Tab-separated table of C-alpha atoms in Angstrom:
chain	number	residue	atom	x	y	z
A	12	UNK	CA	-24.910	-80.374	-24.889
A	13	UNK	CA	-25.329	-82.513	-21.758
A	14	UNK	CA	-26.622	-79.503	-19.803
A	15	UNK	CA	-29.062	-78.741	-22.628
A	16	UNK	CA	-30.461	-82.310	-22.531
A	17	UNK	CA	-30.763	-82.217	-18.735
A	18	UNK	CA	-32.714	-78.932	-18.859
A	19	UNK	CA	-35.169	-80.293	-21.420
A	20	UNK	CA	-35.548	-83.569	-19.541
A	21	UNK	CA	-36.243	-81.646	-16.331
A	22	UNK	CA	-38.832	-79.486	-18.067
A	23	UNK	CA	-40.745	-82.461	-19.445
A	24	UNK	CA	-40.626	-84.291	-16.133
A	25	UNK	CA	-42.150	-81.232	-14.451
A	26	UNK	CA	-44.735	-81.084	-17.256
A	27	UNK	CA	-45.661	-84.727	-16.734
A	28	UNK	CA	-46.088	-84.167	-12.997
A	29	UNK	CA	-48.229	-81.084	-13.613
A	30	UNK	CA	-50.480	-82.805	-16.161
A	31	UNK	CA	-50.751	-85.895	-13.973
A	32	UNK	CA	-51.992	-83.723	-11.134
A	33	UNK	CA	-54.629	-82.100	-13.397
A	34	UNK	CA	-55.837	-85.384	-14.925
A	35	UNK	CA	-55.571	-87.217	-11.618
A	36	UNK	CA	-57.826	-84.668	-9.947
A	37	UNK	CA	-60.388	-85.079	-12.747
A	38	UNK	CA	-60.276	-88.900	-12.761
A	39	UNK	CA	-59.740	-89.272	-9.016
A	40	UNK	CA	-57.105	-91.799	-10.078
A	41	UNK	CA	-53.502	-90.605	-10.311
A	42	UNK	CA	-52.129	-93.876	-11.657
A	43	UNK	CA	-54.572	-93.732	-14.551
A	44	UNK	CA	-53.709	-90.060	-15.069
A	45	UNK	CA	-49.973	-90.808	-15.184
A	46	UNK	CA	-50.410	-93.493	-17.874
A	47	UNK	CA	-52.678	-91.228	-19.939
A	48	UNK	CA	-50.213	-88.348	-19.720
A	49	UNK	CA	-47.431	-90.651	-20.979
A	50	UNK	CA	-49.667	-91.496	-23.949
A	51	UNK	CA	-50.274	-87.814	-24.740
A	52	UNK	CA	-46.908	-86.252	-23.901
A	53	UNK	CA	-45.367	-87.101	-27.330
A	54	UNK	CA	-47.938	-84.743	-28.919
A	55	UNK	CA	-46.871	-81.928	-26.585
A	56	UNK	CA	-43.219	-82.580	-27.399
A	57	UNK	CA	-43.798	-82.679	-31.173
A	58	UNK	CA	-45.755	-79.414	-30.990
A	59	UNK	CA	-43.170	-77.700	-28.761
A	60	UNK	CA	-40.135	-78.646	-30.851
A	61	UNK	CA	-41.915	-77.681	-34.078
A	62	UNK	CA	-42.409	-74.187	-32.699
A	63	UNK	CA	-38.987	-73.990	-31.048
A	64	UNK	CA	-36.818	-75.269	-33.879
A	65	UNK	CA	-38.859	-74.361	-36.950
A	66	UNK	CA	-41.358	-71.542	-36.458
A	67	UNK	CA	-39.353	-69.365	-34.037
A	68	UNK	CA	-35.912	-69.454	-35.759
A	69	UNK	CA	-37.219	-69.450	-39.310
A	70	UNK	CA	-39.970	-66.860	-39.076
A	71	UNK	CA	-39.963	-65.040	-35.747
A	72	UNK	CA	-36.205	-64.473	-35.484
A	73	UNK	CA	-36.180	-63.811	-39.216
A	74	UNK	CA	-38.597	-60.934	-38.491
A	75	UNK	CA	-41.258	-62.481	-40.730
A	76	UNK	CA	-43.943	-61.856	-38.143
A	77	UNK	CA	-46.985	-62.426	-40.355
A	78	UNK	CA	-45.556	-65.773	-41.470
A	79	UNK	CA	-44.773	-66.579	-37.835
A	80	UNK	CA	-48.367	-65.831	-36.808
A	81	UNK	CA	-49.894	-68.104	-39.429
A	82	UNK	CA	-47.275	-70.802	-38.811
A	83	UNK	CA	-48.259	-70.767	-35.117
A	84	UNK	CA	-51.940	-71.053	-36.028
A	85	UNK	CA	-51.246	-73.951	-38.395
A	86	UNK	CA	-49.077	-75.688	-35.794
A	87	UNK	CA	-51.781	-75.250	-33.124
A	88	UNK	CA	-54.433	-76.694	-35.462
A	89	UNK	CA	-52.312	-79.702	-36.452
A	90	UNK	CA	-51.339	-80.295	-32.820
A	91	UNK	CA	-55.012	-80.336	-31.839
A	92	UNK	CA	-55.803	-82.791	-34.642
A	93	UNK	CA	-52.972	-85.122	-33.592
A	94	UNK	CA	-54.034	-84.747	-29.969
A	95	UNK	CA	-57.576	-85.828	-30.855
A	96	UNK	CA	-56.271	-88.769	-32.893
A	97	UNK	CA	-54.193	-89.836	-29.910
A	98	UNK	CA	-57.230	-89.570	-27.652
A	99	UNK	CA	-59.577	-91.440	-30.011
A	100	UNK	CA	-57.172	-94.245	-30.904
A	101	UNK	CA	-55.118	-94.690	-27.731
A	102	UNK	CA	-55.864	-92.800	-24.511
A	103	UNK	CA	-59.673	-92.697	-24.488
A	104	UNK	CA	-60.089	-96.469	-25.088
A	105	UNK	CA	-57.599	-97.107	-22.295
A	106	UNK	CA	-59.461	-94.763	-19.919
A	107	UNK	CA	-62.737	-96.527	-20.792
A	108	UNK	CA	-61.276	-99.965	-20.062
A	109	UNK	CA	-59.892	-98.881	-16.676
A	110	UNK	CA	-63.007	-97.018	-15.532
A	111	UNK	CA	-65.476	-99.652	-16.782
A	112	UNK	CA	-63.571	-102.341	-14.880
A	113	UNK	CA	-64.182	-100.510	-11.621
A	114	UNK	CA	-67.719	-99.353	-12.353
A	115	UNK	CA	-70.443	-101.584	-13.802
A	116	UNK	CA	-72.614	-100.182	-16.568
A	117	UNK	CA	-70.065	-97.408	-17.138
A	118	UNK	CA	-70.814	-95.274	-20.189
A	119	UNK	CA	-68.896	-92.363	-21.693
A	120	UNK	CA	-70.571	-90.078	-24.177
A	121	UNK	CA	-67.193	-88.950	-25.520
A	122	UNK	CA	-66.826	-92.347	-27.235
A	123	UNK	CA	-70.193	-92.238	-28.918
A	124	UNK	CA	-70.409	-91.803	-32.667
A	125	UNK	CA	-68.197	-92.792	-35.561
A	126	UNK	CA	-64.514	-92.006	-35.849
A	127	UNK	CA	-65.145	-88.905	-37.971
A	128	UNK	CA	-67.902	-87.702	-35.635
A	129	UNK	CA	-65.565	-87.984	-32.642
A	130	UNK	CA	-62.768	-86.239	-34.502
A	131	UNK	CA	-64.960	-83.338	-35.613
A	132	UNK	CA	-66.846	-82.933	-32.340
A	133	UNK	CA	-66.452	-79.163	-31.654
A	134	UNK	CA	-66.485	-79.446	-27.872
A	135	UNK	CA	-63.806	-82.138	-27.746
A	136	UNK	CA	-61.733	-80.375	-30.418
A	137	UNK	CA	-61.733	-77.107	-28.456
A	138	UNK	CA	-60.657	-79.051	-25.360
A	139	UNK	CA	-57.858	-80.605	-27.400
A	140	UNK	CA	-56.688	-77.148	-28.496
A	141	UNK	CA	-56.678	-75.958	-24.888
A	142	UNK	CA	-54.931	-79.013	-23.442
A	143	UNK	CA	-52.286	-79.269	-26.155
A	144	UNK	CA	-51.249	-75.625	-25.670
A	145	UNK	CA	-50.892	-75.350	-21.885
A	146	UNK	CA	-47.468	-76.957	-21.398
A	147	UNK	CA	-46.160	-76.009	-24.845
A	148	UNK	CA	-46.679	-72.260	-24.450
A	149	UNK	CA	-45.358	-72.331	-20.922
A	150	UNK	CA	-42.181	-73.888	-22.279
A	151	UNK	CA	-42.078	-71.457	-25.189
A	152	UNK	CA	-42.473	-68.529	-22.808
A	153	UNK	CA	-39.483	-69.788	-20.834
A	154	UNK	CA	-37.611	-70.102	-24.130
A	155	UNK	CA	-38.369	-66.476	-25.038
A	156	UNK	CA	-37.326	-65.277	-21.572
A	157	UNK	CA	-34.046	-67.178	-21.915
A	158	UNK	CA	-33.451	-65.717	-25.404
A	159	UNK	CA	-34.201	-62.206	-24.144
A	160	UNK	CA	-31.823	-62.640	-21.216
A	161	UNK	CA	-29.034	-64.001	-23.449
A	162	UNK	CA	-29.420	-61.154	-25.924
A	163	UNK	CA	-29.480	-58.607	-23.136
A	164	UNK	CA	-26.325	-60.124	-21.631
A	165	UNK	CA	-24.631	-60.093	-25.032
A	166	UNK	CA	-25.548	-56.424	-25.514
A	167	UNK	CA	-24.289	-55.530	-22.037
A	168	UNK	CA	-21.072	-57.460	-22.632
A	169	UNK	CA	-20.500	-55.628	-25.924
A	170	UNK	CA	-21.133	-52.279	-24.224
A	171	UNK	CA	-18.801	-53.177	-21.366
A	172	UNK	CA	-16.039	-54.168	-23.796
A	173	UNK	CA	-16.550	-50.872	-25.606
A	174	UNK	CA	-16.313	-48.900	-22.361
A	175	UNK	CA	-13.197	-50.784	-21.258
A	176	UNK	CA	-11.704	-50.191	-24.702
A	177	UNK	CA	-12.204	-46.446	-24.247
A	178	UNK	CA	-10.037	-46.474	-21.126
A	179	UNK	CA	-6.923	-47.385	-23.094
A	180	UNK	CA	-6.843	-44.509	-25.618
A	181	UNK	CA	-8.153	-42.013	-23.050
A	182	UNK	CA	-5.429	-42.821	-20.553
A	183	UNK	CA	-2.765	-43.095	-23.261
A	184	UNK	CA	-3.752	-39.760	-24.777
A	185	UNK	CA	-3.380	-37.944	-21.453
A	186	UNK	CA	-0.071	-39.593	-20.589
A	187	UNK	CA	1.444	-39.069	-24.032
A	188	UNK	CA	0.581	-35.384	-23.762
A	189	UNK	CA	2.622	-35.232	-20.564
A	190	UNK	CA	5.461	-37.169	-22.199
A	191	UNK	CA	5.438	-34.835	-25.198
A	192	UNK	CA	5.641	-31.749	-22.963
A	193	UNK	CA	8.684	-33.132	-21.117
A	194	UNK	CA	10.381	-34.253	-24.341
A	195	UNK	CA	10.152	-30.683	-25.645
A	196	UNK	CA	12.033	-29.636	-22.525
A	197	UNK	CA	14.550	-32.433	-23.157
A	198	UNK	CA	13.883	-33.638	-19.641
A	199	UNK	CA	16.053	-36.420	-18.233
A	200	UNK	CA	12.887	-37.897	-16.735
A	201	UNK	CA	11.538	-39.048	-20.110
A	202	UNK	CA	13.000	-42.607	-19.833
A	203	UNK	CA	11.474	-42.954	-16.353
A	204	UNK	CA	8.072	-41.908	-17.694
A	205	UNK	CA	8.303	-44.357	-20.602
A	206	UNK	CA	9.132	-47.191	-18.189
A	207	UNK	CA	6.265	-46.237	-15.870
A	208	UNK	CA	3.887	-45.925	-18.804
A	209	UNK	CA	4.908	-49.366	-20.037
A	210	UNK	CA	4.125	-50.889	-16.638
A	211	UNK	CA	0.688	-49.267	-16.508
A	212	UNK	CA	-0.192	-50.239	-20.077
A	213	UNK	CA	0.820	-53.837	-19.341
A	214	UNK	CA	-1.663	-53.824	-16.476
A	215	UNK	CA	-4.402	-52.275	-18.607
A	216	UNK	CA	-3.934	-54.719	-21.490
A	217	UNK	CA	-3.628	-57.915	-19.467
A	218	UNK	CA	-4.929	-57.616	-15.914
A	219	UNK	CA	-7.381	-54.879	-16.894
A	220	UNK	CA	-9.368	-57.399	-18.944
A	221	UNK	CA	-10.008	-59.569	-15.894
A	222	UNK	CA	-13.439	-59.653	-14.310
A	223	UNK	CA	-11.922	-58.648	-10.970
A	224	UNK	CA	-8.421	-57.802	-9.736
A	225	UNK	CA	-6.837	-57.416	-6.350
A	226	UNK	CA	-7.781	-54.091	-4.807
A	227	UNK	CA	-4.206	-53.725	-3.625
A	228	UNK	CA	-2.878	-54.205	-7.170
A	229	UNK	CA	-5.366	-51.701	-8.610
A	230	UNK	CA	-4.267	-49.125	-6.030
A	231	UNK	CA	-0.610	-49.799	-6.877
A	232	UNK	CA	-1.295	-48.946	-10.533
A	233	UNK	CA	-3.135	-45.838	-9.400
A	234	UNK	CA	-0.083	-44.791	-7.400
A	235	UNK	CA	2.145	-45.513	-10.433
A	236	UNK	CA	0.027	-43.193	-12.543
A	237	UNK	CA	0.226	-40.503	-9.848
A	238	UNK	CA	4.003	-40.919	-9.736
A	239	UNK	CA	4.159	-40.280	-13.502
A	240	UNK	CA	2.067	-37.151	-13.170
A	241	UNK	CA	4.100	-35.845	-10.236
A	242	UNK	CA	7.290	-35.916	-12.291
A	243	UNK	CA	6.275	-32.978	-14.433
A	244	UNK	CA	5.023	-30.930	-11.472
A	245	UNK	CA	8.141	-31.558	-9.363
A	246	UNK	CA	7.778	-29.770	-6.001
A	247	UNK	CA	5.029	-27.441	-7.168
A	248	UNK	CA	2.259	-29.993	-6.506
A	249	UNK	CA	0.980	-30.674	-2.991
A	250	UNK	CA	-0.244	-34.277	-3.089
A	251	UNK	CA	-1.612	-36.285	-0.173
A	252	UNK	CA	-2.744	-39.938	-0.256
A	253	UNK	CA	-4.464	-41.558	2.704
A	254	UNK	CA	-5.489	-45.249	2.615
A	255	UNK	CA	-7.455	-46.648	5.555
A	256	UNK	CA	-8.493	-50.287	5.920
A	257	UNK	CA	-7.372	-53.690	4.681
A	258	UNK	CA	-6.850	-53.730	0.900
A	259	UNK	CA	-5.034	-57.078	0.732
A	260	UNK	CA	-8.019	-59.430	0.532
A	261	UNK	CA	-10.579	-57.392	-1.409
A	262	UNK	CA	-11.194	-57.545	-5.166
A	263	UNK	CA	-12.622	-54.904	-7.481
A	264	UNK	CA	-13.441	-54.363	-11.130
A	265	UNK	CA	-10.220	-52.896	-12.585
A	266	UNK	CA	-9.649	-49.276	-13.562
A	267	UNK	CA	-12.716	-47.692	-11.992
A	268	UNK	CA	-10.765	-45.113	-10.001
A	269	UNK	CA	-8.127	-44.117	-12.549
A	270	UNK	CA	-10.383	-41.754	-14.579
A	271	UNK	CA	-11.263	-39.829	-11.405
A	272	UNK	CA	-7.592	-39.173	-10.729
A	273	UNK	CA	-6.987	-38.347	-14.403
A	274	UNK	CA	-9.693	-35.697	-14.243
A	275	UNK	CA	-8.171	-34.216	-11.106
A	276	UNK	CA	-4.870	-33.725	-12.917
A	277	UNK	CA	-6.147	-32.746	-16.350
A	278	UNK	CA	-9.033	-30.420	-15.462
A	279	UNK	CA	-7.845	-29.250	-12.073
A	280	UNK	CA	-4.141	-29.295	-11.264
A	281	UNK	CA	-2.855	-28.717	-14.799
A	282	UNK	CA	-4.903	-25.520	-15.044
A	283	UNK	CA	-4.183	-24.240	-11.545
A	284	UNK	CA	-1.464	-21.589	-11.735
A	285	UNK	CA	-0.638	-21.133	-8.073
A	286	UNK	CA	-0.188	-23.888	-5.490
A	287	UNK	CA	-1.990	-26.827	-7.148
A	288	UNK	CA	-2.999	-29.623	-4.799
A	289	UNK	CA	-4.721	-33.012	-4.773
A	290	UNK	CA	-5.999	-35.049	-1.829
A	291	UNK	CA	-6.866	-38.723	-2.238
A	292	UNK	CA	-8.722	-40.508	0.556
A	293	UNK	CA	-9.429	-44.231	0.319
A	294	UNK	CA	-11.444	-46.087	2.959
A	295	UNK	CA	-12.232	-49.827	3.103
A	296	UNK	CA	-14.908	-51.129	5.477
A	297	UNK	CA	-15.706	-54.764	4.720
A	298	UNK	CA	-17.070	-54.891	1.158
A	299	UNK	CA	-17.706	-51.161	1.100
A	300	UNK	CA	-15.116	-48.773	-0.283
A	301	UNK	CA	-15.119	-45.005	-0.390
A	302	UNK	CA	-12.784	-43.102	-2.711
A	303	UNK	CA	-12.663	-39.323	-2.457
A	304	UNK	CA	-10.643	-37.154	-4.843
A	305	UNK	CA	-10.449	-33.434	-4.125
A	306	UNK	CA	-8.251	-30.988	-6.026
A	307	UNK	CA	-7.616	-27.311	-6.554
A	308	UNK	CA	-9.781	-25.422	-8.992
A	309	UNK	CA	-8.363	-23.119	-11.669
A	310	UNK	CA	-9.320	-19.487	-11.154
A	311	UNK	CA	-12.102	-17.943	-13.259
A	312	UNK	CA	-12.987	-21.291	-14.833
A	313	UNK	CA	-16.638	-21.004	-13.812
A	314	UNK	CA	-19.352	-23.374	-14.882
A	315	UNK	CA	-17.334	-24.677	-17.837
A	316	UNK	CA	-15.414	-26.851	-15.412
A	317	UNK	CA	-18.403	-29.069	-14.784
A	318	UNK	CA	-18.677	-29.851	-18.491
A	319	UNK	CA	-14.974	-30.682	-18.632
A	320	UNK	CA	-15.332	-32.923	-15.627
A	321	UNK	CA	-18.164	-34.889	-17.242
A	322	UNK	CA	-16.220	-35.824	-20.376
A	323	UNK	CA	-15.270	-39.318	-21.595
A	324	UNK	CA	-13.455	-40.585	-18.510
A	325	UNK	CA	-16.100	-39.836	-15.925
A	326	UNK	CA	-19.005	-40.760	-18.186
A	327	UNK	CA	-17.247	-44.065	-18.779
A	328	UNK	CA	-16.998	-44.695	-15.037
A	329	UNK	CA	-20.696	-44.004	-14.529
A	330	UNK	CA	-21.733	-46.436	-17.254
A	331	UNK	CA	-19.412	-49.199	-16.020
A	332	UNK	CA	-20.676	-48.771	-12.466
A	333	UNK	CA	-24.282	-48.989	-13.666
A	334	UNK	CA	-23.520	-52.242	-15.493
A	335	UNK	CA	-21.346	-53.924	-12.877
A	336	UNK	CA	-22.630	-52.615	-9.540
A	337	UNK	CA	-26.290	-51.692	-10.203
A	338	UNK	CA	-27.905	-50.232	-7.105
A	339	UNK	CA	-24.689	-50.638	-5.114
A	340	UNK	CA	-22.766	-47.474	-5.896
A	341	UNK	CA	-22.903	-43.712	-5.770
A	342	UNK	CA	-20.718	-41.224	-7.626
A	343	UNK	CA	-21.117	-37.594	-6.626
A	344	UNK	CA	-19.305	-34.640	-8.169
A	345	UNK	CA	-19.140	-31.349	-6.264
A	346	UNK	CA	-18.073	-28.225	-8.140
A	347	UNK	CA	-17.373	-25.712	-5.404
A	348	UNK	CA	-15.888	-22.235	-5.724
A	349	UNK	CA	-12.304	-23.230	-4.987
A	350	UNK	CA	-12.312	-27.019	-5.142
A	351	UNK	CA	-13.527	-30.044	-7.141
A	352	UNK	CA	-14.589	-33.106	-5.207
A	353	UNK	CA	-15.441	-36.556	-6.593
A	354	UNK	CA	-16.743	-39.137	-4.126
A	355	UNK	CA	-17.148	-42.752	-5.238
A	356	UNK	CA	-18.782	-45.304	-2.934
A	357	UNK	CA	-19.140	-48.942	-3.998
A	358	UNK	CA	-20.160	-52.215	-2.437
A	359	UNK	CA	-17.529	-54.253	-4.270
A	360	UNK	CA	-18.503	-57.843	-3.440
A	361	UNK	CA	-19.800	-59.927	-6.376
A	362	UNK	CA	-20.121	-57.592	-9.354
A	363	UNK	CA	-22.884	-58.396	-11.834
A	364	UNK	CA	-21.985	-61.290	-14.125
A	365	UNK	CA	-22.147	-60.273	-17.773
A	366	UNK	CA	-21.328	-63.278	-19.909
């Protein structure tokens, strides 16, 4: 509430300065202009808040656009009438007194005629319409920009929550499939998998909802997931992980890399009959990270592999990157004859704020 009042106060102070400059240039007297603006500013404020708190929410946001159009016209007409009344009764007599005191035989044609003649003078009325609308529609334009930005941020936040929500079932589905396969074999490793799964899900549910997490912690969860996957492959899988650079002080949006590793296991290693392998290379250089996942390709899979690779997990990553690191990332997928390669590069400092 306090911030709201300060913003409006700042806007009107800027408006007063702007109008004082315009009137002061015309009068060649900035003190006179300042006093006149103070006399007229209540009309601007009444007009602005009528549009802002009556016309816009009631008609425009209610999608009653024809009503909104005519309400704006009526408001503009009434504002011009009130503006002229203010001029005739208050500001113009004051201007005349000040200027006539400094200039003998001063006359002003604007004051000629009766009250009704001054009020209905077309030239002065058109000027009143113009002057009463300048500051008001500037403020209303700022209001519309602010509303658009807030709605856009709300839409982006909803989309981001949806994308983050997809990570949970996608990851859980893949891991439960592995757990089910081992349970059918009555493997003694089932309790170890359940414990590891519990640790990862705890991270996803609690830390995964944070705006940023420690890069080191995110990599630890990645390694925990890899450890779970390795259990069912035993010694058959050739896995290499290489981390270069300082990961202790950097932060990153959580769970960006996990889907890339999931894809390597699900669409690569799990379907490779002979000698499956995965290489993970992670490089940190300042705020720039590079994450490369390469894995063996199942024989005779052909072009269908690309479609598999672009399913929920990877599509999710692309959308989250576009929202959180716009213009600061690249994600390239290479589908070669005997290998899949995913290369993610991100400038991780200060992700976009979506509030």
